[in-house]
Structures are given as C-alpha cells and as structure tokens.
XYZ file of C-alpha atoms in Angstrom:
465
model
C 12.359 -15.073 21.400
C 11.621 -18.864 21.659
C 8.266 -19.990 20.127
C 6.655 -23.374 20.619
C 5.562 -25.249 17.736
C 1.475 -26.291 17.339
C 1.119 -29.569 19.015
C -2.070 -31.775 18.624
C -3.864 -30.770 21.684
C -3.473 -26.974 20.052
C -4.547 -27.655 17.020
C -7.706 -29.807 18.554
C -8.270 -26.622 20.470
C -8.129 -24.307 17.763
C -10.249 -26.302 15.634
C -12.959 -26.501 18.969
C -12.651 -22.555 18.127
C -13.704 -21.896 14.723
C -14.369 -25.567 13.463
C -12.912 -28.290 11.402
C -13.833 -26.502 8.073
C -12.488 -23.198 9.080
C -8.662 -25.014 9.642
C -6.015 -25.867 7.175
C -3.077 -28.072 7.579
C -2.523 -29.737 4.266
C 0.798 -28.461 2.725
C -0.606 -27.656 -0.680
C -3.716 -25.728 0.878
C -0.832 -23.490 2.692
C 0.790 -22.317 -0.196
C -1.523 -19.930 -0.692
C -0.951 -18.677 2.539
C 3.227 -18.948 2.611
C 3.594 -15.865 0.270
C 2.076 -12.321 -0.661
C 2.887 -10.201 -3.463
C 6.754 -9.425 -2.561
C 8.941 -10.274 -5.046
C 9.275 -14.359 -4.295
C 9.245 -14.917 -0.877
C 7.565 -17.865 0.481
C 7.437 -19.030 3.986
C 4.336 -21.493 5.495
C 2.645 -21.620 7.748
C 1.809 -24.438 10.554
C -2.109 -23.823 10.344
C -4.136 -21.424 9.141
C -7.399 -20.399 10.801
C -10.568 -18.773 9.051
C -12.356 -17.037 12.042
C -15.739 -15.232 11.490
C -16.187 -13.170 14.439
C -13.914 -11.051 16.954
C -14.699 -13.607 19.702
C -12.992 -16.475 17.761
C -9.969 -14.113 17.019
C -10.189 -13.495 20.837
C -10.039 -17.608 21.656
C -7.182 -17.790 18.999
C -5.172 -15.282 20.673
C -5.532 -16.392 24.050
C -4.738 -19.645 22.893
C -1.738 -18.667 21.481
C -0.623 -16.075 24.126
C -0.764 -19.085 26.133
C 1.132 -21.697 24.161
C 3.415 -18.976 22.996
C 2.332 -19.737 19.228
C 3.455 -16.880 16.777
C 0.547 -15.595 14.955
C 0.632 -13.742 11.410
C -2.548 -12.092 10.303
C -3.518 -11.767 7.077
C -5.530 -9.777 4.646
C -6.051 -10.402 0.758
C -1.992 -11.145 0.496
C -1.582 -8.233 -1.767
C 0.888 -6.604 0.228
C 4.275 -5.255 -1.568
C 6.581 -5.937 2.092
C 6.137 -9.057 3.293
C 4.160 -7.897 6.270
C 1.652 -11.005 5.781
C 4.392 -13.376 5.613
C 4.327 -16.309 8.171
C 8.175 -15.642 8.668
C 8.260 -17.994 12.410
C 5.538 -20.580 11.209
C 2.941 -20.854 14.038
C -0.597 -19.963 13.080
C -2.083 -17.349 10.168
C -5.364 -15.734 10.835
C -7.115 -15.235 7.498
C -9.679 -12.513 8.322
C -10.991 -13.182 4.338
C -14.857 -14.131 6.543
C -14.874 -10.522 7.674
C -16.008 -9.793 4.728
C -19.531 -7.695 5.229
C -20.484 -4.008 5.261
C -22.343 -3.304 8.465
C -23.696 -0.190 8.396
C -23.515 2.728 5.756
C -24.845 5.549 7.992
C -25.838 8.182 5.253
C -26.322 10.912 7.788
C -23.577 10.952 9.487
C -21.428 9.894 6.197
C -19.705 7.076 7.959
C -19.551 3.305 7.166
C -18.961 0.046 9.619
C -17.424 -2.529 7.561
C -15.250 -5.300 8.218
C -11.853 -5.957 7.399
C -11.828 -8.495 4.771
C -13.945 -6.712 2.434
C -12.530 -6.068 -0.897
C -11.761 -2.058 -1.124
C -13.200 -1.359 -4.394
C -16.528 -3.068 -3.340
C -16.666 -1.024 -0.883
C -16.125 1.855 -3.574
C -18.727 0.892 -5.751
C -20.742 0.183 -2.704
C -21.036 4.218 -1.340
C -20.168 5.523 -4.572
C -23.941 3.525 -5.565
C -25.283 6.291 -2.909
C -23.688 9.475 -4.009
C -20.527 8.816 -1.755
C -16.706 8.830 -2.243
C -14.262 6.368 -0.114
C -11.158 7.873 -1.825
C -8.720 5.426 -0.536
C -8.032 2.836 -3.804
C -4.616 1.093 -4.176
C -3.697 -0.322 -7.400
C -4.649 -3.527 -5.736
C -8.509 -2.323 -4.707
C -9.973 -5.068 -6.983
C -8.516 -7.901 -4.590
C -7.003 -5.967 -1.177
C -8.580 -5.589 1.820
C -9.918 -2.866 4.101
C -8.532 -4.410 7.110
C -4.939 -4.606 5.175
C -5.307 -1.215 3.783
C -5.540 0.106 7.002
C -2.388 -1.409 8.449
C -0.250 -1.035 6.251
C -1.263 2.944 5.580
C -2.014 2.082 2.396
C -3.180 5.235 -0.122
C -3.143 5.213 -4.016
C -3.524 7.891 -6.833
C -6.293 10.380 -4.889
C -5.316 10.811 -1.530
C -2.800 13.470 -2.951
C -6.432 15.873 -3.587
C -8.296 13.704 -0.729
C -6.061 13.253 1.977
C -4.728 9.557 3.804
C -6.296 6.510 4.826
C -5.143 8.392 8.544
C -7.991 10.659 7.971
C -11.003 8.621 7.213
C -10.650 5.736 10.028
C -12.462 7.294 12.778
C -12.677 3.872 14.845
C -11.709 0.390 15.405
C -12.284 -2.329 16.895
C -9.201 -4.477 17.866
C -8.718 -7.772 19.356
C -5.349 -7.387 21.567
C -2.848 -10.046 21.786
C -4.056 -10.699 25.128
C -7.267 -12.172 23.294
C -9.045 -8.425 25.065
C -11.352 -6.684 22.735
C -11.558 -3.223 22.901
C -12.430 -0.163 20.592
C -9.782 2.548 19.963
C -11.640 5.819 19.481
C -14.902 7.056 19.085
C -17.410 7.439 15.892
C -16.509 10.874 16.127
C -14.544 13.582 13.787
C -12.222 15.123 16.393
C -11.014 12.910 19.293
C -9.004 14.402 22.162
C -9.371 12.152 24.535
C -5.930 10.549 25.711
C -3.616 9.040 23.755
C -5.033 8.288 19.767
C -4.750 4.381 19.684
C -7.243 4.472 16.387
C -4.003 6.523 14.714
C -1.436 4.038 16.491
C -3.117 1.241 14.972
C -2.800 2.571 11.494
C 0.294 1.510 9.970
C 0.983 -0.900 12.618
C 1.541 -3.637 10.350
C -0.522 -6.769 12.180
C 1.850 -6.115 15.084
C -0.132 -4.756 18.097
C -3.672 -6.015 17.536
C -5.809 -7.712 15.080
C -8.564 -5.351 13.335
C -11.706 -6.762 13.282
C -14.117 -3.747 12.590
C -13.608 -0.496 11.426
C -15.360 2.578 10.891
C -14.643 5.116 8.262
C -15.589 8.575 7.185
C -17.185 9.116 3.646
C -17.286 12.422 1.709
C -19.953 13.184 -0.809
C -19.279 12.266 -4.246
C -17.460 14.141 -6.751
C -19.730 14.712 -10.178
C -17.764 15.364 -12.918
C -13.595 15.226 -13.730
C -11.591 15.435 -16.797
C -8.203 13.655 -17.064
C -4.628 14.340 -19.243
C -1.996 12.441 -20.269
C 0.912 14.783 -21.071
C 4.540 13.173 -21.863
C 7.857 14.919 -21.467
C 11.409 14.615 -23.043
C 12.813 13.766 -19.645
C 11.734 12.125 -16.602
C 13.311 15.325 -14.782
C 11.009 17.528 -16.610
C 8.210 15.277 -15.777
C 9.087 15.732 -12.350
C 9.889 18.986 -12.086
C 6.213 19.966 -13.421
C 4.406 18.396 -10.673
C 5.397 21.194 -7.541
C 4.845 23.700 -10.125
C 0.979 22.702 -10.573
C 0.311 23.243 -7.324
C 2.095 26.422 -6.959
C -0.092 27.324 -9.599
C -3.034 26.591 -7.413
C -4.332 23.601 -8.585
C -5.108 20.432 -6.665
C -5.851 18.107 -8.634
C -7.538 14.550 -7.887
C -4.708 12.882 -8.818
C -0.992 13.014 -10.145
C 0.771 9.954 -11.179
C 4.660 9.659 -12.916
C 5.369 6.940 -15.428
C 8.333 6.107 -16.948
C 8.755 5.179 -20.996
C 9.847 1.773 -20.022
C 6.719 1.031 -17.882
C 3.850 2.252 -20.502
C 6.125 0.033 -23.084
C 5.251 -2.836 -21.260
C 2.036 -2.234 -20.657
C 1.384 -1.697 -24.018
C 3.092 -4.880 -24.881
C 2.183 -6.961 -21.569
C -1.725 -5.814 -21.951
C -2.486 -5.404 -25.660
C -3.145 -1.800 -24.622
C -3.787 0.799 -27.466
C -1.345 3.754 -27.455
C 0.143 6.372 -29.406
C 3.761 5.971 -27.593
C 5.665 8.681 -29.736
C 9.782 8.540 -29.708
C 10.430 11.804 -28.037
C 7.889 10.644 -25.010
C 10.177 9.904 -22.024
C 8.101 9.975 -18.999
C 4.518 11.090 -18.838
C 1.754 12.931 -15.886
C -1.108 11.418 -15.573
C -3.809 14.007 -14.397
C -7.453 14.203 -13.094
C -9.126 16.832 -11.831
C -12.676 16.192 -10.367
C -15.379 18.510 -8.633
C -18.896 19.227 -9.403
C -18.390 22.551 -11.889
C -17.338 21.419 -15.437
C -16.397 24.983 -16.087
C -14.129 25.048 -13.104
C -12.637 21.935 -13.965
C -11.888 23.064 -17.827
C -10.270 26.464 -16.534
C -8.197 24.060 -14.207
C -7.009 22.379 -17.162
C -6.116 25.444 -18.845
C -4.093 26.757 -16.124
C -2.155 23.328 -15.810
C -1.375 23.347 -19.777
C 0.089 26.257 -19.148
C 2.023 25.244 -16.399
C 3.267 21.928 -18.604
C 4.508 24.497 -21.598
C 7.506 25.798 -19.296
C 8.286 22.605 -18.343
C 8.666 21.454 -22.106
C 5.926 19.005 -22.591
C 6.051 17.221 -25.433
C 2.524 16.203 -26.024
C -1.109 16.506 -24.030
C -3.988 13.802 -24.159
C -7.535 14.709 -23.399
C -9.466 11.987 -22.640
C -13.003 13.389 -24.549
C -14.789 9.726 -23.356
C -15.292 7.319 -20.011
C -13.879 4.717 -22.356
C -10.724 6.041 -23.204
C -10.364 7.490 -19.519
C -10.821 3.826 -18.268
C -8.196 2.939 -20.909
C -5.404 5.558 -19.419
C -6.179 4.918 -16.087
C -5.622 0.609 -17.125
C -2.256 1.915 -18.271
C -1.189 3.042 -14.518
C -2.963 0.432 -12.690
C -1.488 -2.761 -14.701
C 1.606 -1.492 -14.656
C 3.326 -3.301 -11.495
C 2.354 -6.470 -12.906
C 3.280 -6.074 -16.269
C 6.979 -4.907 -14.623
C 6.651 -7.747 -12.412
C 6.131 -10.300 -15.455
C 9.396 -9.180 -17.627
C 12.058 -9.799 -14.876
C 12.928 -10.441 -11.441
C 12.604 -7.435 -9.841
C 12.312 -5.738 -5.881
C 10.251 -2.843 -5.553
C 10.672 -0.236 -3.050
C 8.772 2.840 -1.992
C 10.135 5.989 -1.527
C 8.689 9.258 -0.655
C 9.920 12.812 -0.802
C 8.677 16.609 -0.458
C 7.355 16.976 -3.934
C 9.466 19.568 -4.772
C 12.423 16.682 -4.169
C 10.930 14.350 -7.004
C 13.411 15.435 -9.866
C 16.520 14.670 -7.616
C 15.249 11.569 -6.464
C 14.813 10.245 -9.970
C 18.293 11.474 -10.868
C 19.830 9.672 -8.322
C 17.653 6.409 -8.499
C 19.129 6.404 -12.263
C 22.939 7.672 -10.830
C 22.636 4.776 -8.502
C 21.424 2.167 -11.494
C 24.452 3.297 -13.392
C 27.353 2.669 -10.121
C 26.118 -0.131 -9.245
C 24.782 -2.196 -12.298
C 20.921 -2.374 -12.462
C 18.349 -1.269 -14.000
C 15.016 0.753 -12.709
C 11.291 1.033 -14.039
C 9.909 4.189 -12.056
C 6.324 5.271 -11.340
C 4.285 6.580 -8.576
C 2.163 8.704 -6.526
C 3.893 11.713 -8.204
C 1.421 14.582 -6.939
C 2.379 12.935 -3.071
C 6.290 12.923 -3.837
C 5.542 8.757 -3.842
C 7.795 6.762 -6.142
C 7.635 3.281 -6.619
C 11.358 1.993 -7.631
C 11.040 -1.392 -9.604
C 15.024 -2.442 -9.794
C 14.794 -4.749 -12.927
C 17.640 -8.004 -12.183
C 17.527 -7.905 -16.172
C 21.110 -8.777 -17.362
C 22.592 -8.305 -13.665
C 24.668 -11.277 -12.354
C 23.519 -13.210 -10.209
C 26.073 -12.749 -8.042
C 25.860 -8.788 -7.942
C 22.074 -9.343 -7.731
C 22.540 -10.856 -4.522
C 25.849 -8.848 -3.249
C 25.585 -5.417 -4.558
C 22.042 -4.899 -4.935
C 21.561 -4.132 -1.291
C 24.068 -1.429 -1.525
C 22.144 0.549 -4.317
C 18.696 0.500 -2.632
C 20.966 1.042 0.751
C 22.163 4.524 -1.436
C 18.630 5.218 -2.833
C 16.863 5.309 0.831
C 19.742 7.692 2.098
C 19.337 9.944 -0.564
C 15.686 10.094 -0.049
C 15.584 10.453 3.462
C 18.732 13.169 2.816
C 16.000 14.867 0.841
C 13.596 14.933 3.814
C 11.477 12.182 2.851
C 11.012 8.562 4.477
C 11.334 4.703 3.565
C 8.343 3.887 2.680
C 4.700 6.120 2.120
C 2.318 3.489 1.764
C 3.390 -0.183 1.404
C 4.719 -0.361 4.739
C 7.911 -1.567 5.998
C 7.081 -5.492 7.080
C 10.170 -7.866 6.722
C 11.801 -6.874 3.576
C 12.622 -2.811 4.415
C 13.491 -3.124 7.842
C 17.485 -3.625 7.530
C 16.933 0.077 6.262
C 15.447 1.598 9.124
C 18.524 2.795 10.927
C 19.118 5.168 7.681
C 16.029 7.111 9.239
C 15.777 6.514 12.758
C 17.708 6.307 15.836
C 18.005 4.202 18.640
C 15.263 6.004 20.639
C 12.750 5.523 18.009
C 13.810 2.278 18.249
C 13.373 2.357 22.535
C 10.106 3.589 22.088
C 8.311 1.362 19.569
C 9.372 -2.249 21.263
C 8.664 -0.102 24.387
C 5.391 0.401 22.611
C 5.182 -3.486 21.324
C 5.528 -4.639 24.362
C 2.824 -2.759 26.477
C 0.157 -4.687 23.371
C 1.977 -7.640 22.762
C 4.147 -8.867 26.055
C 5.212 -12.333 24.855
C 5.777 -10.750 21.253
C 3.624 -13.403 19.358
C 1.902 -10.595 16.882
C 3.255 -11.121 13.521
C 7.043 -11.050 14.936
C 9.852 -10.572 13.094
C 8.345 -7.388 11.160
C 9.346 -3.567 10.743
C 11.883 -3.620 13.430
C-alpha cells in the first residue's frame, strides 16, 4: 500500500478540525508520540491531533480516508507491542481529551466512560461507591480504558473475575470511513447478529477508533487476605498453581515471580524484604470475598496444597501496609527489569496445568541459545511474561540468534495448547510469529475482515498481520 504524505492544505484542514492548539508538528513535541513502552522503538509521526469529541475523530478520518493519510491511534503509550507506534508516519490521534466518566449507572451496575481515562481512576472512582472494575494492568496508574480495551488487556484478577471481554457491553466506534456507529447494546446477553462489541476487543486500533465505551461493574468485594509463599524451584512454583484450583479454590489472584525479579526490585525500589537463599521463585496470592471466615479456611486449604509442592516459606500479610508493600513488589517489577538491561519482553500463555513446562523450556531455550530470562506473570491464568535479559549477549547474537529462541519459546507454547500473546497484544513486534499459530485461512479471513472496516487500509497499518 502507497500512502500520501500530509501536505499543507491537509494539515490546514485538520487544524480547521480540532484547532491550532489541539495540533503538533514540532519535532521535539513528537517524540513523545514516536514511541510506547516496547523495548526502544521509536518511529514519528507527521502530526499529531488531540480531538475531543467523536465528530472530530469522524472529520479526521474522512479526511484521511480521502487523502489516503495513515492514521495510528493512540492511548496512554503504555503498550508492551508496539501497537501505538506511528510505524508509516501520517497522522496520530491522541484520544488523551477523552478523558471523562459519563455516567456511573448504579442500578444497572454499568459505567459510560471515555477512552482516555486513566484505568485506576476509574477504579478508585466505582470502588468510592461500593463497586469493583476488576480489570487493572500493571500499568493502571497511567493506561487507558480505550487502550485496555484494544489490546485485551487483563492483569492479576481477571484469573477470579474473568476478561476485559466480559465487562465491555458497548461501544461506540468511529469507522475508518469517518461513520459512527455503536456495536452492541447496554445489555448483558446480545444475540443479535454478528458481536462487533467482541470484534472490536483486541483489535488493536485497526478497524475503528473507540470513542465511548460502556462497561459492566460488579459489587465490591469486602474483605481479602494475601500470601507470599516461595519455593526451591520455579517448577515447583509452577506446578502448585493447577493444584489450588483442583483443590477448589479460586482465588482473586495468582501471580509467579522469579528470584531474579524480586532481587531487583528490592535493589531497583529500596523495597524491604526478607529474600532468604533457598527462595527460588515465589506465589503471590489473594483471596477476596465478603466472609473473613471463608477466606481464612481458603487459606488453610491452599497451605496445604503448597506443603506437597515443597514450599519453602509462607508470608501473611497481617496489615494494608505490608499488603500494599507485596503487591509494589509485583507491580514495579517490569520496570525495575527494564532498568538493568536491554531486554524484549514477550507474552505467553498456556493451560495452567502447562506452566511448569513452559518455564523449563523458556530456561532450556536461554541455555541453547545464549540469553538470559527474568520470568513473571499472570500465573493463576497460565500468563507468563518472558523478559530475555541482552545482559552479557553479543551484540551480534542479540541481533542474529535472539529471534530464533523466542521463535522456539512461542512453538513450544503454542505446542502446549496455548497462544502468542494473552494480553499485550500482538501490534508490530509479535507478528513475524503468527504463522507458528495460525494458518493461511486465519490469515484470509482477518484482511478479509480489515478490509470490509478499513478499505483503503489507513487504520494503524502495518500491525498484527
């Protein structure tokens, strides 16, 4: 595909659109815009435009439908796979002024909010009423709704709570075509047609730009207790998270650390911990609910469960201040990873059950092939984040046999009935892996699918496929 560059009579348009103040073009104001969170990668952007209402995203996209301009949206640029990432230049739409909650509809237990509100705002918001939005990346303090939502995004209690899939009931989308149109209804079972609200999710930026969405709230949770137990292997670790919920217990959440990580965190964040030498890997667990006698006999019956798996050690937390202080040990530890060396991160997911011969073979793969791995993750979902240190890896085998090794990683995962990626999406830097999964009809039917949105492909090209 041939795209045409922004020309002054374009830009003079777009500015007519959403005015002078709402437009960048100075080269140091883009570089904000030319990158997200994945690893390094910078590419910039012509302009960027700051709309504030779907009608403006509507005259953008016409406009550039017209001019065939390539157009990246963009969320809070916390994303982990480049899907944000300006990769043909053209025009970014920063949706960072759709950033109001509409409507928090306490009888129906649904909210209206807009896409560039910050996620744990939005928490704190409902949770302020008795509510729980259970959706909260590691990133909630700075990512968006809007971004959350397509990219699939999930984080440590969707494993007790279920997927950002099930709490968007609606959305309203501004099509390529500059057409605005709502994808569902407000409603809690749909069965009407084909589900374009569940198309939309995940779709990366690609098909439409999201410009409200409404979401389903649950009543809040009033009471949870949380463990940190360590293990002698990260095997063991692993092996112990199926077994809790064979033993009946779901808890709120289930993450897997390696040693390596909490070391850095410890050193990276001046964070207070008793990191003992036979400690390998370590479970983080919560279990919430609204019985504290439930809870504690929930506990029990996951102590137990630790014992045959060998567990070293278990942490109660017995105060919100040292709970805050375990769950700062998970949630800092991408960046404190990210700060010791260069590193690419990818996200695999497996059955559960799967977890202890994924991390075997993530290590097996380290070993053939020369690099190193930090490992931690959505553990109670089968979600493992891979952080491949470069660390004292040649330059030259960084760049030449690297891709090999995550090429082996992503076949043994899939091998193990899991998939590429469960939650930071696939974007521009996971795509050359998609064949391990797919075949050439998937691949028929999603540009098949692209192209009945997004006809002259201007939609945040050159992403997942």
């Amino acid at each position: 595909m041939t795209y045409n560059k922004i020309t002054a009579d374009v830009l003079a348009a777009i500015k007519q659109v959403v005015g002078d103040d709402a437009v960048i073009t100075a080269h140091t104001d883009l570089e904000k815009y030319s990158h997200d969170e994945t690893e390094d990668l910078h590419y910039y952007p012509e302009v960027v435009a700051r709309p504030k209402s779907p009608q403006e995203v509507s005259a953008l996209l016409k406009l550039c439908n017209e001019h065939l301009i390539p157009v990246t949206p963009r969320g809070g640029g916390t994303g982990l796979s480049g899907g944000a990432l300006p990769v043909m230049g053209g025009l970014l739409i920063a949706m960072e002024r759709f950033n109001k909650i509409l409507d928090i509809d306490e009888q129906n237990l649904q909210a209206t909010v807009e896409p560039g509100v910050i996620t744990e705002e939005f928490m704190d918001t409902v949770a302020a009423k008795g509510l729980l939005y259970p959706i909260d990346p590691a990133s909630k303090g700075s990512c968006f709704i809007g971004g959350n939502v397509s990219h699939g995004s999930g984080g440590p209690r969707v494993v007790k709570y279920g997927t950002i899939r099930e709490y968007v009931l609606n959305l309203e989308v501004v099509l390529p075509s500059g057409e605005i149109i709502w994808t569902g209804a407000n409603t809690l079972k749909y069965a009407s047609g084909y589900n374009l609200t569940q198309l939309m999710i995940g779709s990366e930026g690609t098909l439409g730009i999201i410009t409200k969405i409404v979401v389903k709230l649950i009543p809040a949770p009033t009471t949870d207790a949380l463990m940190m137990a360590s293990f002698a292997s990260n095997e063991a670790a692993c092996a112990a998270v199926s077994a809790i919920f064979r033993a009946g217990i779901v808890p709120s959440a289930l993450e897997f650390m390696e040693r390596r990580g909490v070391e850095w965190v410890i050193e990276n964040d001046g964070i207070i911990f008793d990191l003992k030498e036979d400690a390998a890997a370590f479970l983080l667990i919560e279990v919430d609910g609204t019985n504290q006698d439930v809870i504690f006999a929930d506990c029990e019956k996951i102590n137990l469960v630790f014992e045959e798996f060998g567990c070293n050690d278990v942490l109660f937390a017995d105060s919100a201040a040292q709970k805050e202080e375990l769950w700062r040990i998970r949630r800092t530890m991408a960046v404190s990873v990210k700060s010791n060396s260069i590193y690419k991160e990818e996200d695999t997911v497996v059955p559960r059950a799967a977890l202890p011969q994924l991390i075997k073979g993530i290590k097996d793969a380290g070993v053939k092939y020369g690099f190193e791995s930090v490992c931690y993750g959505h553990a109670g979902d089968g979600n493992l984040h891979v952080n491949i240190i470069k660390a004292h890896m040649s330059d030259e085998d960084w760049n030449t046999k690297l891709k090999d090794g995550i090429h082996e990683i992503f076949e043994l995962t899939v091998a193990l009935g899991g998939t590429l990626s469960g939650e930071h999406g696939i974007g521009l830097v996971q795509k050359d892996f998609m064949p391990i999964k797919y075949t050439s009809a998937h691949f028929e039917l999603w540009r098949g699918i692209k192209h009945v949105f997004d006809k002259n492909g201007i939609l945040n090209p050159g992403k997942i496929f």
